[in-house]
Amino acid sequence: SMESSPEPPKNSTPGPFDGPQWPHQAPRAMYLAVAVLMGLVVASASLLNGLVIVVSVRHKKLRSPLNYILVNLAVANLLVTLCGSSVSLSNNISGFFVFGERLCQLEGFMVSLTGIVGLWSLAILALERYLVVCRPLGDFRFQHRHAASGCAFTWGWSLLWTTPPLLGWSSYVPEGLRTSCGPNWYTGGTNNSSYILALFVTCFVLPLSLILFSYTNLLLTLRAVSA
């Protein structure tokens, strides 16, 4: 139901949009503890990522191609904070998802989108360092267009894999304490399981493999140089 009543119905567990989830999901104190944690995350992440963006915009020397992806990472992390952590903070204070079903889907989508952009940014960052230090392409020079392409890839790839739940391949649903939303890990069935498997491979296994490959080669190169 998109309507939210202040109290859960008698003798039954309320839906995630109906009213306070305690004591059905967890004690009231648990919701308040998560609210405090989310408040700390919102404050620190907003300050630190905001500083990275502001400093990079104000100082031309920091606008090197290798720093593009760092700014991309900071933007993605800031959006995760604004679209996810701040929503979770509000909901945990109330003890349920106060914004209704449509905003639950939007929050799940935005947090997934920006979170995956952040993870792929780390992978592209590792690949950039590998190309520059290990020089597998010989005299390849890392330029602004390469950096811009790397940033564009993180958003395009993430959009490709986070849009399907809005179109019917799986869905975004309340998770955990039911105060934030994400991909439907719980229901099972071919529709959900196939999406979760595809998301796991394309947006976790692939970037993690790229990170491990790049930093392993970097360590081996640095060890050879120091020897």
PDB file of C-alpha atoms in Angstrom:
ATOM      1  CA  SER A   1       0.000   0.000   0.000  1.00  0.00           C
ATOM      2  CA  MET A   2       1.248   3.521  -0.836  1.00  0.00           C
ATOM      3  CA  GLU A   3      -0.826   4.954   2.054  1.00  0.00           C
ATOM      4  CA  SER A   4       1.003   5.108   5.377  1.00  0.00           C
ATOM      5  CA  SER A   5      -0.850   4.802   8.659  1.00  0.00           C
ATOM      6  CA  PRO A   6       0.899   5.957  11.864  1.00  0.00           C
ATOM      7  CA  GLU A   7       0.465   2.595  13.624  1.00  0.00           C
ATOM      8  CA  PRO A   8       0.857  -0.989  12.360  1.00  0.00           C
ATOM      9  CA  PRO A   9      -2.321  -3.058  12.101  1.00  0.00           C
ATOM     10  CA  LYS A  10      -3.192  -5.122  15.176  1.00  0.00           C
ATOM     11  CA  ASN A  11      -1.844  -8.693  15.366  1.00  0.00           C
ATOM     12  CA  SER A  12      -0.047  -8.570  12.018  1.00  0.00           C
ATOM     13  CA  THR A  13       3.291  -7.440  10.618  1.00  0.00           C
ATOM     14  CA  PRO A  14       2.887  -4.101   8.828  1.00  0.00           C
ATOM     15  CA  GLY A  15       4.040  -3.696   5.241  1.00  0.00           C
ATOM     16  CA  PRO A  16       7.271  -1.712   4.763  1.00  0.00           C
ATOM     17  CA  PHE A  17       5.301   1.439   3.823  1.00  0.00           C
ATOM     18  CA  ASP A  18       2.534   1.062   6.430  1.00  0.00           C
ATOM     19  CA  GLY A  19       4.128   2.194   9.690  1.00  0.00           C
ATOM     20  CA  PRO A  20       6.812   1.450  12.293  1.00  0.00           C
ATOM     21  CA  GLN A  21       8.504  -1.900  11.748  1.00  0.00           C
ATOM     22  CA  TRP A  22       9.513  -2.412  15.376  1.00  0.00           C
ATOM     23  CA  PRO A  23       9.248  -4.807  17.157  1.00  0.00           C
ATOM     24  CA  HIS A  24       8.553  -6.936  14.057  1.00  0.00           C
ATOM     25  CA  GLN A  25      11.979  -6.469  12.413  1.00  0.00           C
ATOM     26  CA  ALA A  26      14.158  -5.184  15.266  1.00  0.00           C
ATOM     27  CA  PRO A  27      13.855  -3.206  18.538  1.00  0.00           C
ATOM     28  CA  ARG A  28      13.272   0.565  18.358  1.00  0.00           C
ATOM     29  CA  ALA A  29      16.833   1.103  19.655  1.00  0.00           C
ATOM     30  CA  MET A  30      18.263  -0.663  16.588  1.00  0.00           C
ATOM     31  CA  TYR A  31      16.528   1.788  14.236  1.00  0.00           C
ATOM     32  CA  LEU A  32      17.815   4.749  16.246  1.00  0.00           C
ATOM     33  CA  ALA A  33      21.367   3.321  16.282  1.00  0.00           C
ATOM     34  CA  VAL A  34      21.292   2.934  12.470  1.00  0.00           C
ATOM     35  CA  ALA A  35      19.904   6.500  12.194  1.00  0.00           C
ATOM     36  CA  VAL A  36      22.879   7.818  14.221  1.00  0.00           C
ATOM     37  CA  LEU A  37      25.314   5.798  12.057  1.00  0.00           C
ATOM     38  CA  MET A  38      23.698   7.132   8.859  1.00  0.00           C
ATOM     39  CA  GLY A  39      23.911  10.687  10.247  1.00  0.00           C
ATOM     40  CA  LEU A  40      27.669  10.270  10.733  1.00  0.00           C
ATOM     41  CA  VAL A  41      28.024   8.812   7.214  1.00  0.00           C
ATOM     42  CA  VAL A  42      26.041  11.680   5.641  1.00  0.00           C
ATOM     43  CA  ALA A  43      28.090  14.342   7.459  1.00  0.00           C
ATOM     44  CA  SER A  44      31.560  12.862   6.836  1.00  0.00           C
ATOM     45  CA  ALA A  45      30.944  11.646   3.261  1.00  0.00           C
ATOM     46  CA  SER A  46      29.373  14.962   2.208  1.00  0.00           C
ATOM     47  CA  LEU A  47      32.296  16.933   3.651  1.00  0.00           C
ATOM     48  CA  LEU A  48      35.111  14.744   2.278  1.00  0.00           C
ATOM     49  CA  ASN A  49      33.707  14.082  -1.205  1.00  0.00           C
ATOM     50  CA  GLY A  50      32.541  17.695  -1.465  1.00  0.00           C
ATOM     51  CA  LEU A  51      36.079  18.884  -0.658  1.00  0.00           C
ATOM     52  CA  VAL A  52      37.590  16.648  -3.364  1.00  0.00           C
ATOM     53  CA  ILE A  53      35.204  18.100  -5.971  1.00  0.00           C
ATOM     54  CA  VAL A  54      35.640  21.748  -4.865  1.00  0.00           C
ATOM     55  CA  VAL A  55      39.457  21.539  -4.682  1.00  0.00           C
ATOM     56  CA  SER A  56      39.628  19.844  -8.108  1.00  0.00           C
ATOM     57  CA  VAL A  57      37.398  22.512  -9.678  1.00  0.00           C
ATOM     58  CA  ARG A  58      39.339  25.416  -8.108  1.00  0.00           C
ATOM     59  CA  HIS A  59      42.892  24.248  -8.844  1.00  0.00           C
ATOM     60  CA  LYS A  60      43.814  23.742 -12.501  1.00  0.00           C
ATOM     61  CA  LYS A  61      46.921  21.719 -11.653  1.00  0.00           C
ATOM     62  CA  LEU A  62      44.713  18.987 -10.203  1.00  0.00           C
ATOM     63  CA  ARG A  63      42.749  18.606 -13.450  1.00  0.00           C
ATOM     64  CA  SER A  64      45.148  16.051 -14.902  1.00  0.00           C
ATOM     65  CA  PRO A  65      43.709  13.099 -16.853  1.00  0.00           C
ATOM     66  CA  LEU A  66      44.636  10.708 -14.032  1.00  0.00           C
ATOM     67  CA  ASN A  67      42.546  12.739 -11.574  1.00  0.00           C
ATOM     68  CA  TYR A  68      39.366  12.712 -13.690  1.00  0.00           C
ATOM     69  CA  ILE A  69      38.392   9.317 -12.336  1.00  0.00           C
ATOM     70  CA  LEU A  70      39.024  10.464  -8.730  1.00  0.00           C
ATOM     71  CA  VAL A  71      36.521  13.304  -9.216  1.00  0.00           C
ATOM     72  CA  ASN A  72      34.118  10.819 -10.860  1.00  0.00           C
ATOM     73  CA  LEU A  73      34.477   8.594  -7.779  1.00  0.00           C
ATOM     74  CA  ALA A  74      33.843  11.542  -5.440  1.00  0.00           C
ATOM     75  CA  VAL A  75      30.704  12.555  -7.409  1.00  0.00           C
ATOM     76  CA  ALA A  76      29.377   8.974  -7.307  1.00  0.00           C
ATOM     77  CA  ASN A  77      30.050   8.701  -3.553  1.00  0.00           C
ATOM     78  CA  LEU A  78      28.388  12.064  -2.901  1.00  0.00           C
ATOM     79  CA  LEU A  79      25.287  10.931  -4.828  1.00  0.00           C
ATOM     80  CA  VAL A  80      25.188   7.642  -2.858  1.00  0.00           C
ATOM     81  CA  THR A  81      25.188   9.765   0.304  1.00  0.00           C
ATOM     82  CA  LEU A  82      22.461  12.151  -0.893  1.00  0.00           C
ATOM     83  CA  CYS A  83      20.208   9.530  -2.524  1.00  0.00           C
ATOM     84  CA  GLY A  84      20.797   6.645  -0.101  1.00  0.00           C
ATOM     85  CA  SER A  85      22.290   7.458   3.294  1.00  0.00           C
ATOM     86  CA  SER A  86      20.159  10.583   3.842  1.00  0.00           C
ATOM     87  CA  VAL A  87      16.970   8.670   2.875  1.00  0.00           C
ATOM     88  CA  SER A  88      17.969   5.830   5.213  1.00  0.00           C
ATOM     89  CA  LEU A  89      18.583   8.384   8.002  1.00  0.00           C
ATOM     90  CA  SER A  90      15.032   9.796   7.649  1.00  0.00           C
ATOM     91  CA  ASN A  91      13.443   6.352   7.439  1.00  0.00           C
ATOM     92  CA  ASN A  92      15.298   4.913  10.430  1.00  0.00           C
ATOM     93  CA  ILE A  93      14.200   7.845  12.594  1.00  0.00           C
ATOM     94  CA  SER A  94      10.586   6.949  11.671  1.00  0.00           C
ATOM     95  CA  GLY A  95      11.189   3.191  11.716  1.00  0.00           C
ATOM     96  CA  PHE A  96       9.755   2.481   8.257  1.00  0.00           C
ATOM     97  CA  PHE A  97      10.055   3.575   4.611  1.00  0.00           C
ATOM     98  CA  VAL A  98       8.097   6.834   4.879  1.00  0.00           C
ATOM     99  CA  PHE A  99       8.416   7.910   1.228  1.00  0.00           C
ATOM    100  CA  GLY A 100       6.231   5.226  -0.359  1.00  0.00           C
ATOM    101  CA  GLU A 101       6.686   2.599  -3.041  1.00  0.00           C
ATOM    102  CA  ARG A 102       7.718   4.740  -6.020  1.00  0.00           C
ATOM    103  CA  LEU A 103      10.445   6.570  -4.120  1.00  0.00           C
ATOM    104  CA  CYS A 104      11.618   3.210  -2.786  1.00  0.00           C
ATOM    105  CA  GLN A 105      12.198   2.098  -6.385  1.00  0.00           C
ATOM    106  CA  LEU A 106      13.912   5.399  -7.212  1.00  0.00           C
ATOM    107  CA  GLU A 107      16.174   5.160  -4.143  1.00  0.00           C
ATOM    108  CA  GLY A 108      17.069   1.543  -4.919  1.00  0.00           C
ATOM    109  CA  PHE A 109      17.909   2.513  -8.500  1.00  0.00           C
ATOM    110  CA  MET A 110      19.979   5.602  -7.587  1.00  0.00           C
ATOM    111  CA  VAL A 111      21.973   3.843  -4.864  1.00  0.00           C
ATOM    112  CA  SER A 112      22.666   0.876  -7.164  1.00  0.00           C
ATOM    113  CA  LEU A 113      23.583   3.174 -10.079  1.00  0.00           C
ATOM    114  CA  THR A 114      25.960   5.425  -8.133  1.00  0.00           C
ATOM    115  CA  GLY A 115      27.379   2.583  -6.029  1.00  0.00           C
ATOM    116  CA  ILE A 116      28.328   0.620  -9.152  1.00  0.00           C
ATOM    117  CA  VAL A 117      29.781   3.789 -10.746  1.00  0.00           C
ATOM    118  CA  GLY A 118      31.950   4.087  -7.616  1.00  0.00           C
ATOM    119  CA  LEU A 119      33.140   0.483  -7.816  1.00  0.00           C
ATOM    120  CA  TRP A 120      33.877   0.674 -11.555  1.00  0.00           C
ATOM    121  CA  SER A 121      35.686   3.997 -10.953  1.00  0.00           C
ATOM    122  CA  LEU A 122      38.065   2.138  -8.622  1.00  0.00           C
ATOM    123  CA  ALA A 123      38.567  -0.502 -11.334  1.00  0.00           C
ATOM    124  CA  ILE A 124      39.262   2.109 -14.060  1.00  0.00           C
ATOM    125  CA  LEU A 125      41.608   3.929 -11.649  1.00  0.00           C
ATOM    126  CA  ALA A 126      43.564   0.686 -11.120  1.00  0.00           C
ATOM    127  CA  LEU A 127      43.677   0.070 -14.901  1.00  0.00           C
ATOM    128  CA  GLU A 128      44.921   3.632 -15.526  1.00  0.00           C
ATOM    129  CA  ARG A 129      47.760   3.177 -13.030  1.00  0.00           C
ATOM    130  CA  TYR A 130      48.638  -0.181 -14.626  1.00  0.00           C
ATOM    131  CA  LEU A 131      48.793   1.364 -18.134  1.00  0.00           C
ATOM    132  CA  VAL A 132      50.925   4.297 -16.950  1.00  0.00           C
ATOM    133  CA  VAL A 133      53.370   2.375 -14.712  1.00  0.00           C
ATOM    134  CA  CYS A 134      53.657  -1.034 -16.404  1.00  0.00           C
ATOM    135  CA  ARG A 135      53.455   0.389 -19.959  1.00  0.00           C
ATOM    136  CA  PRO A 136      51.943  -2.697 -21.611  1.00  0.00           C
ATOM    137  CA  LEU A 137      51.095  -0.533 -24.668  1.00  0.00           C
ATOM    138  CA  GLY A 138      54.626   0.879 -25.065  1.00  0.00           C
ATOM    139  CA  ASP A 139      54.674   4.665 -25.539  1.00  0.00           C
ATOM    140  CA  PHE A 140      50.933   5.037 -24.892  1.00  0.00           C
ATOM    141  CA  ARG A 141      50.205   8.487 -23.399  1.00  0.00           C
ATOM    142  CA  PHE A 142      47.226   8.778 -21.094  1.00  0.00           C
ATOM    143  CA  GLN A 143      45.264  11.847 -22.259  1.00  0.00           C
ATOM    144  CA  HIS A 144      42.088  13.773 -21.405  1.00  0.00           C
ATOM    145  CA  ARG A 145      39.979  11.879 -23.951  1.00  0.00           C
ATOM    146  CA  HIS A 146      41.011   8.531 -22.408  1.00  0.00           C
ATOM    147  CA  ALA A 147      40.089   9.780 -18.927  1.00  0.00           C
ATOM    148  CA  ALA A 148      36.730  11.142 -20.163  1.00  0.00           C
ATOM    149  CA  SER A 149      36.014   7.808 -21.898  1.00  0.00           C
ATOM    150  CA  GLY A 150      36.759   5.943 -18.658  1.00  0.00           C
ATOM    151  CA  CYS A 151      34.319   8.146 -16.717  1.00  0.00           C
ATOM    152  CA  ALA A 152      31.631   7.814 -19.421  1.00  0.00           C
ATOM    153  CA  PHE A 153      32.051   4.029 -19.372  1.00  0.00           C
ATOM    154  CA  THR A 154      31.388   3.828 -15.605  1.00  0.00           C
ATOM    155  CA  TRP A 155      28.025   5.625 -15.991  1.00  0.00           C
ATOM    156  CA  GLY A 156      26.979   3.853 -19.198  1.00  0.00           C
ATOM    157  CA  TRP A 157      27.801   0.370 -17.885  1.00  0.00           C
ATOM    158  CA  SER A 158      26.110   1.050 -14.560  1.00  0.00           C
ATOM    159  CA  LEU A 159      22.956   2.379 -16.268  1.00  0.00           C
ATOM    160  CA  LEU A 160      22.873  -0.727 -18.467  1.00  0.00           C
ATOM    161  CA  TRP A 161      22.701  -3.026 -15.430  1.00  0.00           C
ATOM    162  CA  THR A 162      20.622  -0.953 -12.982  1.00  0.00           C
ATOM    163  CA  THR A 163      17.764   0.031 -15.334  1.00  0.00           C
ATOM    164  CA  PRO A 164      16.332  -3.528 -15.885  1.00  0.00           C
ATOM    165  CA  PRO A 165      14.603  -3.758 -12.439  1.00  0.00           C
ATOM    166  CA  LEU A 166      12.612  -0.617 -13.362  1.00  0.00           C
ATOM    167  CA  LEU A 167      11.493  -2.390 -16.561  1.00  0.00           C
ATOM    168  CA  GLY A 168      10.465  -5.735 -15.042  1.00  0.00           C
ATOM    169  CA  TRP A 169      13.654  -7.834 -14.849  1.00  0.00           C
ATOM    170  CA  SER A 170      13.659  -8.233 -11.046  1.00  0.00           C
ATOM    171  CA  SER A 171      12.691  -5.173  -8.941  1.00  0.00           C
ATOM    172  CA  TYR A 172      13.821  -2.756  -6.232  1.00  0.00           C
ATOM    173  CA  VAL A 173      12.320  -3.594  -2.826  1.00  0.00           C
ATOM    174  CA  PRO A 174      12.771  -2.616   0.853  1.00  0.00           C
ATOM    175  CA  GLU A 175      15.619  -4.620   2.417  1.00  0.00           C
ATOM    176  CA  GLY A 176      17.175  -5.265   5.828  1.00  0.00           C
ATOM    177  CA  LEU A 177      15.314  -3.177   8.409  1.00  0.00           C
ATOM    178  CA  ARG A 178      13.005  -2.149   5.520  1.00  0.00           C
ATOM    179  CA  THR A 179      14.219   1.451   5.741  1.00  0.00           C
ATOM    180  CA  SER A 180      16.245   1.379   2.509  1.00  0.00           C
ATOM    181  CA  CYS A 181      15.698  -0.253  -0.880  1.00  0.00           C
ATOM    182  CA  GLY A 182      17.807  -2.367  -3.218  1.00  0.00           C
ATOM    183  CA  PRO A 183      17.631  -5.167  -5.817  1.00  0.00           C
ATOM    184  CA  ASN A 184      15.311  -8.048  -4.881  1.00  0.00           C
ATOM    185  CA  TRP A 185      17.711 -10.630  -3.426  1.00  0.00           C
ATOM    186  CA  TYR A 186      14.998 -12.356  -1.384  1.00  0.00           C
ATOM    187  CA  THR A 187      12.077 -13.603  -3.461  1.00  0.00           C
ATOM    188  CA  GLY A 188      13.945 -16.090  -5.660  1.00  0.00           C
ATOM    189  CA  GLY A 189      12.497 -17.427  -8.914  1.00  0.00           C
ATOM    190  CA  THR A 190      14.083 -17.315 -12.360  1.00  0.00           C
ATOM    191  CA  ASN A 191      13.344 -13.617 -12.964  1.00  0.00           C
ATOM    192  CA  ASN A 192      15.070 -12.406  -9.781  1.00  0.00           C
ATOM    193  CA  SER A 193      17.850 -15.007  -9.620  1.00  0.00           C
ATOM    194  CA  SER A 194      18.970 -14.477 -13.238  1.00  0.00           C
ATOM    195  CA  TYR A 195      19.204 -10.700 -12.684  1.00  0.00           C
ATOM    196  CA  ILE A 196      21.123 -11.019  -9.395  1.00  0.00           C
ATOM    197  CA  LEU A 197      23.576 -13.445 -11.035  1.00  0.00           C
ATOM    198  CA  ALA A 198      24.080 -11.090 -14.026  1.00  0.00           C
ATOM    199  CA  LEU A 199      24.555  -8.099 -11.683  1.00  0.00           C
ATOM    200  CA  PHE A 200      27.031 -10.063  -9.534  1.00  0.00           C
ATOM    201  CA  VAL A 201      29.194 -10.985 -12.533  1.00  0.00           C
ATOM    202  CA  THR A 202      29.077  -7.662 -14.450  1.00  0.00           C
ATOM    203  CA  CYS A 203      29.224  -5.228 -11.530  1.00  0.00           C
ATOM    204  CA  PHE A 204      31.255  -7.104  -8.902  1.00  0.00           C
ATOM    205  CA  VAL A 205      33.317  -9.978 -10.314  1.00  0.00           C
ATOM    206  CA  LEU A 206      34.499  -8.020 -13.405  1.00  0.00           C
ATOM    207  CA  PRO A 207      35.642  -4.820 -11.622  1.00  0.00           C
ATOM    208  CA  LEU A 208      37.180  -6.807  -8.751  1.00  0.00           C
ATOM    209  CA  SER A 209      39.110  -8.978 -11.244  1.00  0.00           C
ATOM    210  CA  LEU A 210      40.364  -5.850 -13.033  1.00  0.00           C
ATOM    211  CA  ILE A 211      41.503  -4.335  -9.723  1.00  0.00           C
ATOM    212  CA  LEU A 212      43.329  -7.547  -8.671  1.00  0.00           C
ATOM    213  CA  PHE A 213      44.973  -7.920 -12.107  1.00  0.00           C
ATOM    214  CA  SER A 214      46.128  -4.273 -12.229  1.00  0.00           C
ATOM    215  CA  TYR A 215      47.519  -4.046  -8.695  1.00  0.00           C
ATOM    216  CA  THR A 216      49.203  -7.457  -8.897  1.00  0.00           C
ATOM    217  CA  ASN A 217      51.068  -6.301 -12.016  1.00  0.00           C
ATOM    218  CA  LEU A 218      51.868  -2.941 -10.394  1.00  0.00           C
ATOM    219  CA  LEU A 219      53.352  -4.656  -7.329  1.00  0.00           C
ATOM    220  CA  LEU A 220      55.416  -7.025  -9.499  1.00  0.00           C
ATOM    221  CA  THR A 221      56.714  -4.088 -11.591  1.00  0.00           C
ATOM    222  CA  LEU A 222      57.613  -2.008  -8.531  1.00  0.00           C
ATOM    223  CA  ARG A 223      59.343  -4.993  -6.930  1.00  0.00           C
ATOM    224  CA  ALA A 224      61.384  -5.559 -10.120  1.00  0.00           C
ATOM    225  CA  VAL A 225      62.339  -1.847 -10.246  1.00  0.00           C
ATOM    226  CA  SER A 226      63.380  -1.748  -6.579  1.00  0.00           C
ATOM    227  CA  ALA A 227      65.420  -4.952  -6.982  1.00  0.00           C
TER     228      ALA A 227
END
